[in-house]
């Protein structure tokens, strides 16, 4: 039997994928002196990954 933690993790991942898939429209991005156009899906995915990495760094930093 699957643990509740695994089920909740799968549900959260599924919700993230649904939200990302609904935001496929192209958006213009300006960052410092760069200008480019990309899918909102890609931008949200990048922000999510950066957030997860930041959280992991914070967890490791507290253990030091």
Backbone atoms as SQL, in Angstrom:
CREATE TABLE atoms (id INTEGER PRIMARY KEY, chain TEXT, resi INTEGER, resn TEXT, atom TEXT, x REAL, y REAL, z REAL);
INSERT INTO atoms VALUES
  (1, 'A', 1, 'UNK', 'N', 0.845, -1.189, 0.000),
  (2, 'A', 1, 'UNK', 'CA', 0.000, 0.000, 0.000),
  (3, 'A', 1, 'UNK', 'C', 0.886, 1.247, 0.000),
  (4, 'A', 2, 'UNK', 'N', 0.476, 2.230, -0.757),
  (5, 'A', 2, 'UNK', 'CA', 1.260, 3.467, -0.848),
  (6, 'A', 2, 'UNK', 'C', 1.046, 4.311, 0.396),
  (7, 'A', 3, 'UNK', 'N', 2.096, 4.977, 0.785),
  (8, 'A', 3, 'UNK', 'CA', 1.993, 5.831, 1.969),
  (9, 'A', 3, 'UNK', 'C', 1.268, 7.125, 1.606),
  (10, 'A', 4, 'UNK', 'N', 0.633, 7.744, 2.581),
  (11, 'A', 4, 'UNK', 'CA', -0.063, 9.017, 2.318),
  (12, 'A', 4, 'UNK', 'C', 0.871, 10.101, 1.792),
  (13, 'A', 5, 'UNK', 'N', 2.130, 10.074, 2.232),
  (14, 'A', 5, 'UNK', 'CA', 3.094, 11.079, 1.772),
  (15, 'A', 5, 'UNK', 'C', 3.308, 10.964, 0.263),
  (16, 'A', 6, 'UNK', 'N', 3.427, 9.739, -0.247),
  (17, 'A', 6, 'UNK', 'CA', 3.601, 9.536, -1.690),
  (18, 'A', 6, 'UNK', 'C', 2.369, 9.974, -2.469),
  (19, 'A', 7, 'UNK', 'N', 1.196, 9.685, -1.955),
  (20, 'A', 7, 'UNK', 'CA', -0.049, 10.057, -2.635),
  (21, 'A', 7, 'UNK', 'C', -0.183, 11.573, -2.692),
  (22, 'A', 8, 'UNK', 'N', 0.107, 12.243, -1.576),
  (23, 'A', 8, 'UNK', 'CA', 0.028, 13.711, -1.552),
  (24, 'A', 8, 'UNK', 'C', 1.051, 14.319, -2.506),
  (25, 'A', 9, 'UNK', 'N', 2.252, 13.757, -2.548),
  (26, 'A', 9, 'UNK', 'CA', 3.283, 14.244, -3.467),
  (27, 'A', 9, 'UNK', 'C', 2.832, 14.098, -4.912),
  (28, 'A', 10, 'UNK', 'N', 2.256, 12.962, -5.262),
  (29, 'A', 10, 'UNK', 'CA', 1.759, 12.756, -6.629),
  (30, 'A', 10, 'UNK', 'C', 0.630, 13.718, -6.977),
  (31, 'A', 11, 'UNK', 'N', -0.253, 13.986, -6.029),
  (32, 'A', 11, 'UNK', 'CA', -1.350, 14.930, -6.274),
  (33, 'A', 11, 'UNK', 'C', -0.802, 16.334, -6.505),
  (34, 'A', 12, 'UNK', 'N', 0.174, 16.742, -5.709),
  (35, 'A', 12, 'UNK', 'CA', 0.774, 18.073, -5.874),
  (36, 'A', 12, 'UNK', 'C', 1.469, 18.182, -7.226),
  (37, 'A', 13, 'UNK', 'N', 2.214, 17.152, -7.608),
  (38, 'A', 13, 'UNK', 'CA', 2.885, 17.167, -8.912),
  (39, 'A', 13, 'UNK', 'C', 1.861, 17.231, -10.037),
  (40, 'A', 14, 'UNK', 'N', 0.777, 16.484, -9.921),
  (41, 'A', 14, 'UNK', 'CA', -0.286, 16.514, -10.931),
  (42, 'A', 14, 'UNK', 'C', -0.907, 17.902, -11.042),
  (43, 'A', 15, 'UNK', 'N', -1.168, 18.546, -9.910),
  (44, 'A', 15, 'UNK', 'CA', -1.725, 19.904, -9.929),
  (45, 'A', 15, 'UNK', 'C', -0.762, 20.896, -10.573),
  (46, 'A', 16, 'UNK', 'N', 0.522, 20.760, -10.283),
  (47, 'A', 16, 'UNK', 'CA', 1.521, 21.645, -10.894),
  (48, 'A', 16, 'UNK', 'C', 1.539, 21.462, -12.404),
  (49, 'A', 17, 'UNK', 'N', 1.504, 20.223, -12.862),
  (50, 'A', 17, 'UNK', 'CA', 1.506, 19.960, -14.305),
  (51, 'A', 17, 'UNK', 'C', 0.253, 20.526, -14.967),
  (52, 'A', 18, 'UNK', 'N', -0.900, 20.412, -14.322),
  (53, 'A', 18, 'UNK', 'CA', -2.144, 20.951, -14.883),
  (54, 'A', 18, 'UNK', 'C', -2.058, 22.473, -15.009),
  (55, 'A', 19, 'UNK', 'N', -1.581, 23.136, -13.962),
  (56, 'A', 19, 'UNK', 'CA', -1.459, 24.602, -14.008),
  (57, 'A', 19, 'UNK', 'C', -0.473, 25.017, -15.093),
  (58, 'A', 20, 'UNK', 'N', 0.657, 24.326, -15.186),
  (59, 'A', 20, 'UNK', 'CA', 1.647, 24.666, -16.198),
  (60, 'A', 20, 'UNK', 'C', 1.092, 24.444, -17.606),
  (61, 'A', 21, 'UNK', 'N', 0.350, 23.372, -17.819),
  (62, 'A', 21, 'UNK', 'CA', -0.196, 23.081, -19.145),
  (63, 'A', 21, 'UNK', 'C', -1.233, 24.119, -19.574),
  (64, 'A', 22, 'UNK', 'N', -1.939, 24.703, -18.624),
  (65, 'A', 22, 'UNK', 'CA', -2.949, 25.712, -18.955),
  (66, 'A', 22, 'UNK', 'C', -2.324, 27.058, -19.292),
  (67, 'A', 23, 'UNK', 'N', -1.059, 27.230, -19.023),
  (68, 'A', 23, 'UNK', 'CA', -0.377, 28.501, -19.267),
  (69, 'A', 23, 'UNK', 'C', 0.637, 28.349, -20.387),
  (70, 'A', 24, 'UNK', 'N', 0.167, 27.994, -21.558),
  (71, 'A', 24, 'UNK', 'CA', 1.057, 27.758, -22.689),
  (72, 'A', 24, 'UNK', 'C', 1.242, 29.005, -23.559),
  (73, 'A', 25, 'UNK', 'N', 0.571, 30.098, -23.224),
  (74, 'A', 25, 'UNK', 'CA', 0.654, 31.321, -24.023),
  (75, 'A', 25, 'UNK', 'C', 2.055, 31.931, -23.922),
  (76, 'A', 26, 'UNK', 'N', 2.507, 32.500, -25.005),
  (77, 'A', 26, 'UNK', 'CA', 3.827, 33.139, -25.025),
  (78, 'A', 26, 'UNK', 'C', 3.783, 34.455, -24.253),
  (79, 'A', 27, 'UNK', 'N', 4.845, 34.715, -23.517),
  (80, 'A', 27, 'UNK', 'CA', 4.958, 35.960, -22.763),
  (81, 'A', 27, 'UNK', 'C', 6.310, 36.592, -23.067),
  (82, 'A', 28, 'UNK', 'N', 6.352, 37.921, -22.999),
  (83, 'A', 28, 'UNK', 'CA', 7.606, 38.647, -23.175),
  (84, 'A', 28, 'UNK', 'C', 8.263, 38.806, -21.815),
  (85, 'A', 29, 'UNK', 'N', 9.548, 38.508, -21.760),
  (86, 'A', 29, 'UNK', 'CA', 10.291, 38.567, -20.506),
  (87, 'A', 29, 'UNK', 'C', 11.421, 39.576, -20.656),
  (88, 'A', 30, 'UNK', 'N', 11.533, 40.470, -19.660),
  (89, 'A', 30, 'UNK', 'CA', 12.647, 41.407, -19.597),
  (90, 'A', 30, 'UNK', 'C', 13.377, 41.167, -18.295),
  (91, 'A', 31, 'UNK', 'N', 14.642, 40.823, -18.408),
  (92, 'A', 31, 'UNK', 'CA', 15.464, 40.585, -17.229),
  (93, 'A', 31, 'UNK', 'C', 16.784, 41.309, -17.431),
  (94, 'A', 32, 'UNK', 'N', 17.009, 42.315, -16.595),
  (95, 'A', 32, 'UNK', 'CA', 18.170, 43.187, -16.715),
  (96, 'A', 32, 'UNK', 'C', 18.244, 43.747, -18.131),
  (97, 'A', 33, 'UNK', 'N', 19.204, 43.327, -18.941),
  (98, 'A', 33, 'UNK', 'CA', 19.292, 43.854, -20.303),
  (99, 'A', 33, 'UNK', 'C', 18.897, 42.822, -21.354),
  (100, 'A', 34, 'UNK', 'N', 18.328, 41.703, -20.937),
  (101, 'A', 34, 'UNK', 'CA', 17.857, 40.687, -21.876),
  (102, 'A', 34, 'UNK', 'C', 16.364, 40.834, -22.107),
  (103, 'A', 35, 'UNK', 'N', 15.948, 40.680, -23.347),
  (104, 'A', 35, 'UNK', 'CA', 14.535, 40.630, -23.723),
  (105, 'A', 35, 'UNK', 'C', 14.321, 39.382, -24.560),
  (106, 'A', 36, 'UNK', 'N', 13.340, 38.582, -24.168),
  (107, 'A', 36, 'UNK', 'CA', 13.028, 37.404, -24.967),
  (108, 'A', 36, 'UNK', 'C', 11.586, 37.003, -24.748),
  (109, 'A', 37, 'UNK', 'N', 11.077, 36.194, -25.644),
  (110, 'A', 37, 'UNK', 'CA', 9.710, 35.696, -25.566),
  (111, 'A', 37, 'UNK', 'C', 9.762, 34.186, -25.361),
  (112, 'A', 38, 'UNK', 'N', 8.984, 33.720, -24.410),
  (113, 'A', 38, 'UNK', 'CA', 8.939, 32.288, -24.125),
  (114, 'A', 38, 'UNK', 'C', 7.555, 31.911, -23.607),
  (115, 'A', 39, 'UNK', 'N', 7.302, 30.658, -23.534),
  (116, 'A', 39, 'UNK', 'CA', 6.033, 30.157, -23.024),
  (117, 'A', 39, 'UNK', 'C', 5.944, 30.404, -21.522),
  (118, 'A', 40, 'UNK', 'N', 4.772, 30.770, -21.051),
  (119, 'A', 40, 'UNK', 'CA', 4.578, 30.956, -19.618),
  (120, 'A', 40, 'UNK', 'C', 4.838, 29.643, -18.883),
  (121, 'A', 41, 'UNK', 'N', 4.558, 28.530, -19.528),
  (122, 'A', 41, 'UNK', 'CA', 4.822, 27.202, -18.984),
  (123, 'A', 41, 'UNK', 'C', 6.291, 27.069, -18.586),
  (124, 'A', 42, 'UNK', 'N', 7.180, 27.473, -19.483),
  (125, 'A', 42, 'UNK', 'CA', 8.613, 27.372, -19.223),
  (126, 'A', 42, 'UNK', 'C', 9.017, 28.294, -18.076),
  (127, 'A', 43, 'UNK', 'N', 8.493, 29.504, -18.066),
  (128, 'A', 43, 'UNK', 'CA', 8.857, 30.452, -17.011),
  (129, 'A', 43, 'UNK', 'C', 8.388, 29.955, -15.649),
  (130, 'A', 44, 'UNK', 'N', 7.149, 29.472, -15.543),
  (131, 'A', 44, 'UNK', 'CA', 6.646, 28.953, -14.271),
  (132, 'A', 44, 'UNK', 'C', 7.443, 27.734, -13.830),
  (133, 'A', 45, 'UNK', 'N', 7.808, 26.889, -14.783),
  (134, 'A', 45, 'UNK', 'CA', 8.601, 25.715, -14.454),
  (135, 'A', 45, 'UNK', 'C', 9.976, 26.116, -13.918),
  (136, 'A', 46, 'UNK', 'N', 10.593, 27.104, -14.538),
  (137, 'A', 46, 'UNK', 'CA', 11.891, 27.593, -14.066),
  (138, 'A', 46, 'UNK', 'C', 11.761, 28.169, -12.659),
  (139, 'A', 47, 'UNK', 'N', 10.729, 28.985, -12.427),
  (140, 'A', 47, 'UNK', 'CA', 10.527, 29.567, -11.102),
  (141, 'A', 47, 'UNK', 'C', 10.296, 28.491, -10.052),
  (142, 'A', 48, 'UNK', 'N', 9.544, 27.445, -10.404),
  (143, 'A', 48, 'UNK', 'CA', 9.278, 26.354, -9.472),
  (144, 'A', 48, 'UNK', 'C', 10.575, 25.625, -9.119),
  (145, 'A', 49, 'UNK', 'N', 11.377, 25.317, -10.127),
  (146, 'A', 49, 'UNK', 'CA', 12.634, 24.597, -9.888),
  (147, 'A', 49, 'UNK', 'C', 13.590, 25.454, -9.047),
  (148, 'A', 50, 'UNK', 'N', 13.675, 26.744, -9.342),
  (149, 'A', 50, 'UNK', 'CA', 14.535, 27.638, -8.554),
  (150, 'A', 50, 'UNK', 'C', 14.040, 27.691, -7.104),
  (151, 'A', 51, 'UNK', 'N', 12.741, 27.710, -6.900),
  (152, 'A', 51, 'UNK', 'CA', 12.183, 27.706, -5.546),
  (153, 'A', 51, 'UNK', 'C', 12.518, 26.434, -4.787),
  (154, 'A', 52, 'UNK', 'N', 12.406, 25.293, -5.454),
  (155, 'A', 52, 'UNK', 'CA', 12.744, 24.018, -4.815),
  (156, 'A', 52, 'UNK', 'C', 14.226, 23.967, -4.466),
  (157, 'A', 53, 'UNK', 'N', 15.063, 24.407, -5.386),
  (158, 'A', 53, 'UNK', 'CA', 16.509, 24.420, -5.116),
  (159, 'A', 53, 'UNK', 'C', 16.823, 25.362, -3.956),
  (160, 'A', 54, 'UNK', 'N', 16.179, 26.515, -3.902),
  (161, 'A', 54, 'UNK', 'CA', 16.388, 27.456, -2.801),
  (162, 'A', 54, 'UNK', 'C', 15.973, 26.832, -1.469),
  (163, 'A', 55, 'UNK', 'N', 14.857, 26.131, -1.455),
  (164, 'A', 55, 'UNK', 'CA', 14.408, 25.475, -0.226),
  (165, 'A', 55, 'UNK', 'C', 15.400, 24.407, 0.210),
  (166, 'A', 56, 'UNK', 'N', 15.916, 23.638, -0.728),
  (167, 'A', 56, 'UNK', 'CA', 16.888, 22.600, -0.391),
  (168, 'A', 56, 'UNK', 'C', 18.185, 23.206, 0.144),
  (169, 'A', 57, 'UNK', 'N', 18.615, 24.304, -0.456),
  (170, 'A', 57, 'UNK', 'CA', 19.816, 24.986, 0.033),
  (171, 'A', 57, 'UNK', 'C', 19.575, 25.507, 1.456),
  (172, 'A', 58, 'UNK', 'N', 18.385, 26.042, 1.716),
  (173, 'A', 58, 'UNK', 'CA', 18.058, 26.517, 3.050),
  (174, 'A', 58, 'UNK', 'C', 18.062, 25.389, 4.085),
  (175, 'A', 59, 'UNK', 'N', 17.549, 24.232, 3.697),
  (176, 'A', 59, 'UNK', 'CA', 17.540, 23.083, 4.607),
  (177, 'A', 59, 'UNK', 'C', 18.959, 22.634, 4.911),
  (178, 'A', 60, 'UNK', 'N', 19.800, 22.547, 3.885),
  (179, 'A', 60, 'UNK', 'CA', 21.190, 22.141, 4.085),
  (180, 'A', 60, 'UNK', 'C', 21.932, 23.189, 4.909),
  (181, 'A', 61, 'UNK', 'N', 21.667, 24.464, 4.660),
  (182, 'A', 61, 'UNK', 'CA', 22.348, 25.545, 5.355),
  (183, 'A', 61, 'UNK', 'C', 22.065, 25.491, 6.862),
  (184, 'A', 62, 'UNK', 'N', 20.824, 25.151, 7.239),
  (185, 'A', 62, 'UNK', 'CA', 20.469, 25.069, 8.662),
  (186, 'A', 62, 'UNK', 'C', 21.199, 23.931, 9.358),
  (187, 'A', 63, 'UNK', 'N', 21.499, 22.874, 8.625),
  (188, 'A', 63, 'UNK', 'CA', 22.171, 21.719, 9.235),
  (189, 'A', 63, 'UNK', 'C', 23.651, 21.956, 9.449),
  (190, 'A', 64, 'UNK', 'N', 24.204, 22.971, 8.806),
  (191, 'A', 64, 'UNK', 'CA', 25.649, 23.240, 8.935),
  (192, 'A', 64, 'UNK', 'C', 25.939, 23.888, 10.259);
